[in-house]
PDB file of C-alpha atoms in Angstrom:
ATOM      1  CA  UNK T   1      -2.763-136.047-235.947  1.00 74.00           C
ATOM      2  CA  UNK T   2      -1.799-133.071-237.721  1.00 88.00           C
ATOM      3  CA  UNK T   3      -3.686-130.355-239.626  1.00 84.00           C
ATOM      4  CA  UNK T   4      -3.147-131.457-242.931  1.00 87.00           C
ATOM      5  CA  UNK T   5      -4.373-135.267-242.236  1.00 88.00           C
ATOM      6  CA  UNK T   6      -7.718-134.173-240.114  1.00 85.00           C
ATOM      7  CA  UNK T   7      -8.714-132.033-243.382  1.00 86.00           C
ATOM      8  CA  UNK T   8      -8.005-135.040-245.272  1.00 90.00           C
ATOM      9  CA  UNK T   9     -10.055-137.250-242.953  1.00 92.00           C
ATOM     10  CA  UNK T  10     -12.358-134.598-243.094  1.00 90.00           C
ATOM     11  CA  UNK T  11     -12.522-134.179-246.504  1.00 92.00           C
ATOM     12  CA  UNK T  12     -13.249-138.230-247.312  1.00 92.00           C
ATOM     13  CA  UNK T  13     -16.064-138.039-245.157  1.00 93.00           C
ATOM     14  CA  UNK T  14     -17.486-135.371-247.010  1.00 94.00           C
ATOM     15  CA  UNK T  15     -17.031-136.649-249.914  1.00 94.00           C
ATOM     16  CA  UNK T  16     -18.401-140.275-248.489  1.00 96.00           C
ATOM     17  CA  UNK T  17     -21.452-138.183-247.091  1.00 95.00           C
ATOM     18  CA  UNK T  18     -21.953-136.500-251.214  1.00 96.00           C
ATOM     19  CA  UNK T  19     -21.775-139.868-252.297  1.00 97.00           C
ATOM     20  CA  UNK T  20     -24.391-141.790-249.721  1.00 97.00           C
ATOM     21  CA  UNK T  21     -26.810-139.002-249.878  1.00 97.00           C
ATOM     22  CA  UNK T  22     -26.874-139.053-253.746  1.00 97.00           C
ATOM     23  CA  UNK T  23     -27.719-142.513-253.824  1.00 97.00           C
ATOM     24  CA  UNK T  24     -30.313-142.745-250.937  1.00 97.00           C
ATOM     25  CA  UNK T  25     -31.984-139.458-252.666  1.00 97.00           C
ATOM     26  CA  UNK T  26     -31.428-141.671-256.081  1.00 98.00           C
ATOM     27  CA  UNK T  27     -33.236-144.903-254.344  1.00 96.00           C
ATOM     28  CA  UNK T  28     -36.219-142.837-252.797  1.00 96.00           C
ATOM     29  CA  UNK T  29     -37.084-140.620-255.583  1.00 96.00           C
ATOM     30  CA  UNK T  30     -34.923-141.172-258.985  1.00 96.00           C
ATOM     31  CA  UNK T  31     -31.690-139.861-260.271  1.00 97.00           C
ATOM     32  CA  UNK T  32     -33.929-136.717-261.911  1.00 96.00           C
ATOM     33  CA  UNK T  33     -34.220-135.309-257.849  1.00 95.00           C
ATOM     34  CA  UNK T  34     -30.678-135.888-257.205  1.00 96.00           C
ATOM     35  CA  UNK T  35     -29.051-132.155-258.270  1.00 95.00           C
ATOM     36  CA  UNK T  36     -26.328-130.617-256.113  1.00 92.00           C
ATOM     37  CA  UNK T  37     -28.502-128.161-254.914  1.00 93.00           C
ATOM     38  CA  UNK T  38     -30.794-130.659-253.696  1.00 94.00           C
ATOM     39  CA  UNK T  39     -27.396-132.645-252.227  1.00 94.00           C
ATOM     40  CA  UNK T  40     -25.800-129.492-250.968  1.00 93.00           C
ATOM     41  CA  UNK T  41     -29.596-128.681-249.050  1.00 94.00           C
ATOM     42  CA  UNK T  42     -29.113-132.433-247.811  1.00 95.00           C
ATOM     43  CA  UNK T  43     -25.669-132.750-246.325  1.00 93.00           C
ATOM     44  CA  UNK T  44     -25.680-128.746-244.810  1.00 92.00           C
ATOM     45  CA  UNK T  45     -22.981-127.723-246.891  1.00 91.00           C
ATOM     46  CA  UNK T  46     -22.826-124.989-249.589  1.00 90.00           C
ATOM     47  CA  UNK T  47     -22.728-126.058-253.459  1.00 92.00           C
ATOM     48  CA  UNK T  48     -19.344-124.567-253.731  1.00 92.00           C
ATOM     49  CA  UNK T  49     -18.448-127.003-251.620  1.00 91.00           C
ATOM     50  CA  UNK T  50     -19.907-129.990-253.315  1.00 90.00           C
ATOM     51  CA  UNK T  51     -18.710-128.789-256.334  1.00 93.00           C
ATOM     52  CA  UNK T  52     -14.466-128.979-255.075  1.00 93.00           C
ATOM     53  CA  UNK T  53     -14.915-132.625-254.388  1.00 94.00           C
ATOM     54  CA  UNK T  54     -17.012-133.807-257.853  1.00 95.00           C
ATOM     55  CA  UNK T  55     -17.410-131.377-260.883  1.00 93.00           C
ATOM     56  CA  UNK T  56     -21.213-132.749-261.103  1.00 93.00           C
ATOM     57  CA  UNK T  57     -23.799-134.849-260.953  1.00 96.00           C
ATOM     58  CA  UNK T  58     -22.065-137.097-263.441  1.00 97.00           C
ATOM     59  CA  UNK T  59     -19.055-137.511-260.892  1.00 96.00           C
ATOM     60  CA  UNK T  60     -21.479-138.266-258.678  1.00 97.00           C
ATOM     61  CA  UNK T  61     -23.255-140.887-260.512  1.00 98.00           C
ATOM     62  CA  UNK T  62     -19.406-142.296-261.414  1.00 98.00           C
ATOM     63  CA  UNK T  63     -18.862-142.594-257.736  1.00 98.00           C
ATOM     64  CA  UNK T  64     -22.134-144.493-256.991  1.00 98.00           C
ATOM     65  CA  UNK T  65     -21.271-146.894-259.601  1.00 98.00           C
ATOM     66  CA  UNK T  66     -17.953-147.604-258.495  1.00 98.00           C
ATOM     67  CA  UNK T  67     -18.957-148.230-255.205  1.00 97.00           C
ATOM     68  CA  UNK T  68     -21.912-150.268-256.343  1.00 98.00           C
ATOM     69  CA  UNK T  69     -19.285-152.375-258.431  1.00 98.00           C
ATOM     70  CA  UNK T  70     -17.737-153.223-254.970  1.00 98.00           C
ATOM     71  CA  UNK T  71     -20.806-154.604-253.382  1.00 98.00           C
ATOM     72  CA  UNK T  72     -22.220-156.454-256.597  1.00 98.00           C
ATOM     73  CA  UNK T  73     -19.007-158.270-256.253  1.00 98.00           C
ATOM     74  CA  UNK T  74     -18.459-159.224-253.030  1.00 98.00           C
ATOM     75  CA  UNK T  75     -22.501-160.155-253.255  1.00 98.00           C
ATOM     76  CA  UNK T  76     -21.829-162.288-256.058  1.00 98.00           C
ATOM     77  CA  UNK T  77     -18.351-163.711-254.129  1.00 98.00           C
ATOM     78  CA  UNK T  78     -20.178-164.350-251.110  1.00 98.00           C
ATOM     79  CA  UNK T  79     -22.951-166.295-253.115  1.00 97.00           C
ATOM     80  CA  UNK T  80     -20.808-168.077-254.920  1.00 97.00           C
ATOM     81  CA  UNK T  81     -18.384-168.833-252.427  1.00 96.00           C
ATOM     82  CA  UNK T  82     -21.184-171.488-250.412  1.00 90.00           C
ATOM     83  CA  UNK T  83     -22.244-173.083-253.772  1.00 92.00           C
ATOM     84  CA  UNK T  84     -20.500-176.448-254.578  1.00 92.00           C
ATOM     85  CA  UNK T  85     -19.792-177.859-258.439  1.00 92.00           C
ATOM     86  CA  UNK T  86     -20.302-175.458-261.477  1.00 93.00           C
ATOM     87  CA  UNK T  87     -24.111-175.844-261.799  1.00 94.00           C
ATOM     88  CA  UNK T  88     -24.826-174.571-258.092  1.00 95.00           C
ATOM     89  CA  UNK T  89     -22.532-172.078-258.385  1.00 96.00           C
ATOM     90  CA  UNK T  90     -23.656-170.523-261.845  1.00 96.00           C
ATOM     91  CA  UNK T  91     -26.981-170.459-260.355  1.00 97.00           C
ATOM     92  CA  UNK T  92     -26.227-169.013-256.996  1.00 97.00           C
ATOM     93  CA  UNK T  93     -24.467-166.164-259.524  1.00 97.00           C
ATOM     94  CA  UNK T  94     -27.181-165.345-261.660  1.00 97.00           C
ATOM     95  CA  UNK T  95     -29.762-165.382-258.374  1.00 97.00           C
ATOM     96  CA  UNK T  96     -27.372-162.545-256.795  1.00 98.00           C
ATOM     97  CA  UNK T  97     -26.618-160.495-259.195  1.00 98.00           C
ATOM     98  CA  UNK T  98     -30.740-160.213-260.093  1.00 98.00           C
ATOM     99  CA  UNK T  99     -31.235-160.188-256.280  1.00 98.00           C
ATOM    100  CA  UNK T 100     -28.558-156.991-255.986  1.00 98.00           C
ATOM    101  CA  UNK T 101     -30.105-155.280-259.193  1.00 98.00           C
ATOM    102  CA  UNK T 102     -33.762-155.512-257.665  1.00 97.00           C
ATOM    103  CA  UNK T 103     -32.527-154.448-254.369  1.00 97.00           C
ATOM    104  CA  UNK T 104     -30.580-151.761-255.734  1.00 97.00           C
ATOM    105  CA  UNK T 105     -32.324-150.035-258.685  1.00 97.00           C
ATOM    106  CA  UNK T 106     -30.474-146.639-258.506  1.00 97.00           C
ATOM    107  CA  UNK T 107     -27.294-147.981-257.776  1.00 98.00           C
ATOM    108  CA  UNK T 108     -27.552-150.389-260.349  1.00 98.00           C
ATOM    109  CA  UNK T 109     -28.572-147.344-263.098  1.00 98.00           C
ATOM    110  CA  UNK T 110     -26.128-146.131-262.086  1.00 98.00           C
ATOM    111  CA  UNK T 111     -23.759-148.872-262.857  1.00 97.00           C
ATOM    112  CA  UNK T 112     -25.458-149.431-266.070  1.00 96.00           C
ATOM    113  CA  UNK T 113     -27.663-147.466-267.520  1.00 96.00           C
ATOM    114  CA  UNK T 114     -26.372-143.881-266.994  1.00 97.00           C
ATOM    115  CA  UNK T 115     -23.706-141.698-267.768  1.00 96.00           C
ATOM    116  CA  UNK T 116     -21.080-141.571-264.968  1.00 96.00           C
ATOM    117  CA  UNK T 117     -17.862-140.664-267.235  1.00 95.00           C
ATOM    118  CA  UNK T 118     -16.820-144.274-266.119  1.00 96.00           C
ATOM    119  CA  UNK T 119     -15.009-146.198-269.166  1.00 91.00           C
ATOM    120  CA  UNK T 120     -15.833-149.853-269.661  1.00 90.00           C
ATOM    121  CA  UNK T 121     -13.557-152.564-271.632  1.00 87.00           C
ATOM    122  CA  UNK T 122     -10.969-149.875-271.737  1.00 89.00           C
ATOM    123  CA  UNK T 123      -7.082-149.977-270.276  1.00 89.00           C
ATOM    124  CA  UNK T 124      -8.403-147.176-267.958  1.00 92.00           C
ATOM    125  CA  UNK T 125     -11.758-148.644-266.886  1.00 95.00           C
ATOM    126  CA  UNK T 126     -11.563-148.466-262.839  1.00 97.00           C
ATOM    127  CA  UNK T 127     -10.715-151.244-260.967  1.00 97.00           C
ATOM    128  CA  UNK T 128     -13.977-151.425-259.301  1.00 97.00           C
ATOM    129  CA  UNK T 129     -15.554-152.899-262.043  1.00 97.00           C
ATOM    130  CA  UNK T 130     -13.109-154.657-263.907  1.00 97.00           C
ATOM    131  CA  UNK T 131     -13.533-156.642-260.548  1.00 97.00           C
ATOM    132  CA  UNK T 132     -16.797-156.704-260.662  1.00 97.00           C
ATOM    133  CA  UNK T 133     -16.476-158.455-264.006  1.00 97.00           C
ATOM    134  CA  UNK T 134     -13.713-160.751-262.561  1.00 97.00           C
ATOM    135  CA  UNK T 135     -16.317-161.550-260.188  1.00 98.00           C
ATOM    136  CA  UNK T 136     -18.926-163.075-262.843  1.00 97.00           C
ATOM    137  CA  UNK T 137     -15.427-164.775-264.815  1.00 97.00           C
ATOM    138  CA  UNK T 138     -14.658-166.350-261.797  1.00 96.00           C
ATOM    139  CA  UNK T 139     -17.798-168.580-261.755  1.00 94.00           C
ATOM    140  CA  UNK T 140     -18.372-168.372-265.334  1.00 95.00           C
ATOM    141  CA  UNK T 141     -15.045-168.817-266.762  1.00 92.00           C
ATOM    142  CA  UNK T 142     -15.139-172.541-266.028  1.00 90.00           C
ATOM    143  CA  UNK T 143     -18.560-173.336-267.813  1.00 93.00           C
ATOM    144  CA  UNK T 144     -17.865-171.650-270.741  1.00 93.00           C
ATOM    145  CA  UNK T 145     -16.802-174.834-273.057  1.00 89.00           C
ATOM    146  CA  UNK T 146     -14.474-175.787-275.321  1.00 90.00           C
ATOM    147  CA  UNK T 147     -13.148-173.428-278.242  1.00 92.00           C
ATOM    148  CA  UNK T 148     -15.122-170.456-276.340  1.00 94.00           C
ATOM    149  CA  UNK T 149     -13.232-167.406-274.705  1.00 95.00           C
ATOM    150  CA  UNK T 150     -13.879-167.800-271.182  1.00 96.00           C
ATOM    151  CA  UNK T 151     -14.433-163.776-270.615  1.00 96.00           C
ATOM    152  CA  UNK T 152     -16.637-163.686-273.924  1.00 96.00           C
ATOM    153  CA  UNK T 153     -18.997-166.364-272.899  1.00 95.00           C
ATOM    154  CA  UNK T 154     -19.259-163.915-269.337  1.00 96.00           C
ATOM    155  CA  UNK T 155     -20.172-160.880-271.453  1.00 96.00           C
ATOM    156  CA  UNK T 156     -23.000-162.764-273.302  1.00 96.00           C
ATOM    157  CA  UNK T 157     -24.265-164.714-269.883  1.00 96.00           C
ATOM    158  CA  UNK T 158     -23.860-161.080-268.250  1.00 97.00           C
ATOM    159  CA  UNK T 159     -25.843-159.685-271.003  1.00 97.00           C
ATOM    160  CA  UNK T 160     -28.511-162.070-270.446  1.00 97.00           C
ATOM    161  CA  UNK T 161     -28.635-161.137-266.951  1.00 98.00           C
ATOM    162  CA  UNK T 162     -28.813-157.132-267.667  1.00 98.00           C
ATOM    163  CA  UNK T 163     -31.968-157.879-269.666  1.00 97.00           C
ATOM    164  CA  UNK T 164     -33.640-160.080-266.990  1.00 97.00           C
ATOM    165  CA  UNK T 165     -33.159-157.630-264.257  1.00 98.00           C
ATOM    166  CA  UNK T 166     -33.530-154.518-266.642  1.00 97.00           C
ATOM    167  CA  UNK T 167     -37.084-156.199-268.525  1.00 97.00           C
ATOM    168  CA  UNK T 168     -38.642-157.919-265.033  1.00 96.00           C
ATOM    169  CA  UNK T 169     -38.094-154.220-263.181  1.00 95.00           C
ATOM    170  CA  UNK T 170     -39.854-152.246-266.146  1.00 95.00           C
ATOM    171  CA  UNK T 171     -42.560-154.682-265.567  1.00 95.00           C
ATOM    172  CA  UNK T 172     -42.139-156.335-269.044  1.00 97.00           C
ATOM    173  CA  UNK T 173     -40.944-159.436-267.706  1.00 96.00           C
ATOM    174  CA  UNK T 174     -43.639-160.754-264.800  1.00 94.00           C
ATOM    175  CA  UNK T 175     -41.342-161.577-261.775  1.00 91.00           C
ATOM    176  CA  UNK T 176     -43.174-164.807-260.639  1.00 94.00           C
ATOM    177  CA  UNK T 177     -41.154-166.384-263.642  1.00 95.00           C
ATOM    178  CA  UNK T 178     -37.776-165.152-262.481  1.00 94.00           C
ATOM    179  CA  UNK T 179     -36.703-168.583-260.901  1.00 95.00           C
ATOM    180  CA  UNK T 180     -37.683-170.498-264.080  1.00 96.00           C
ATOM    181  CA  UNK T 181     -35.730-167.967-266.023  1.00 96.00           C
ATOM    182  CA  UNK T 182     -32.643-168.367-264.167  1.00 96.00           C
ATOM    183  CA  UNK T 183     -32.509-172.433-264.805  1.00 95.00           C
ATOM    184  CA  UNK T 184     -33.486-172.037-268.295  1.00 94.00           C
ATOM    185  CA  UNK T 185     -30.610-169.810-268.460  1.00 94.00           C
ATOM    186  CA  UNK T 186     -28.573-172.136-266.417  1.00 94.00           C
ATOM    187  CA  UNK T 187     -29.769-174.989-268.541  1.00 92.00           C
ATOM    188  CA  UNK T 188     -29.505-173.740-272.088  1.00 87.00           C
ATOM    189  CA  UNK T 189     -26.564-170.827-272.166  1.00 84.00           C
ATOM    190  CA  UNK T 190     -24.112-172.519-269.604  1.00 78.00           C
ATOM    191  CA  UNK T 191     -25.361-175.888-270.622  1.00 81.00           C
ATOM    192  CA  UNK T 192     -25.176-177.455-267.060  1.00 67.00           C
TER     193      UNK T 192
END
């Protein structure tokens, strides 16, 4: 291996380290106690140094959302996947993508609720999530009924979902209702 590729190697694992520490910091205590001084304490390395792989803490965020993106859809693939006919499978969608946003709060603010520089429904939005959205068409493509645009019925059914998780987390929602929620959902929006 030469020079050049071990600084590489070493650099991605920096910048893989930036990106993990942010996010468990974000998950134990809020995105307010993630700064890069608080990061550049956390991984031993100067701020300097944080600072040549993301400009700040709104790279960062951008980075935790992108690779959040990647596990929300290969959670929602992988639920999907097992779940035979269109009514099983809607289901199984809407239980994992609640399931990932409860399990995940920061990563999923970050996703969602705060500003990573990340463009959505653009020509440039990163492939990350535009699969990520794929990953909801997929399933709800095929339930969306006649005369409706397959990817607008996902934007509304994903909206729904958004305020589920976002309303049952802030406590405005009581979570022993969230299985009844997801079948009236099932029942009523996808009409299965």
């Amino acid at each position: 291996m030469s020079v050049q590729e071990r600084k590489q190697r070493e650099r991605a694992d920096r910048e893989r380290l930036i990106v993990a520490t942010a996010r468990k910091l974000a998950e134990q205590q809020g995105w307010d106690a993630v700064t890069t001084r608080q990061l550049a304490e956390r991984i031993e390395y100067s701020q300097p140094v944080l600072y040549s792989h993301f400009r700040g803490k709104r790279e960062i965020i951008g980075a935790v959302a992108l690779e959040g993106a990647v596990e929300m859809a290969a959670a929602l693939r992988a639920a999907t996947s097992a779940a035979d006919g269109p009514r099983t499978r809607v289901t199984a969608l809407a239980r994992a993508y609640l399931d990932f946003a409860e399990r995940n709060p920061a990563v999923y603010d970050a996703m969602f609720q705060l500003d990573g520089g990340l463009a959505f429904a653009h020509e440039d939005t990163p492939e990350p999530l535009k699969d990520a959205f794929a990953a909801l068409l997929e399933s709800l493509g095929e339930v969306a009924g006649d005369g409706v645009h397959p990817a607008l019925f996902t934007e509304v059914f994903w909206a729904a979902l958004h305020g589920l998780a976002t309303l049952t987390r802030a406590g405005r929602l009581p979570a022993r209702d969230a299985d009844r929620r997801v079948e009236l959902l099932v029942d009523r929006l996808a009409m299965l």
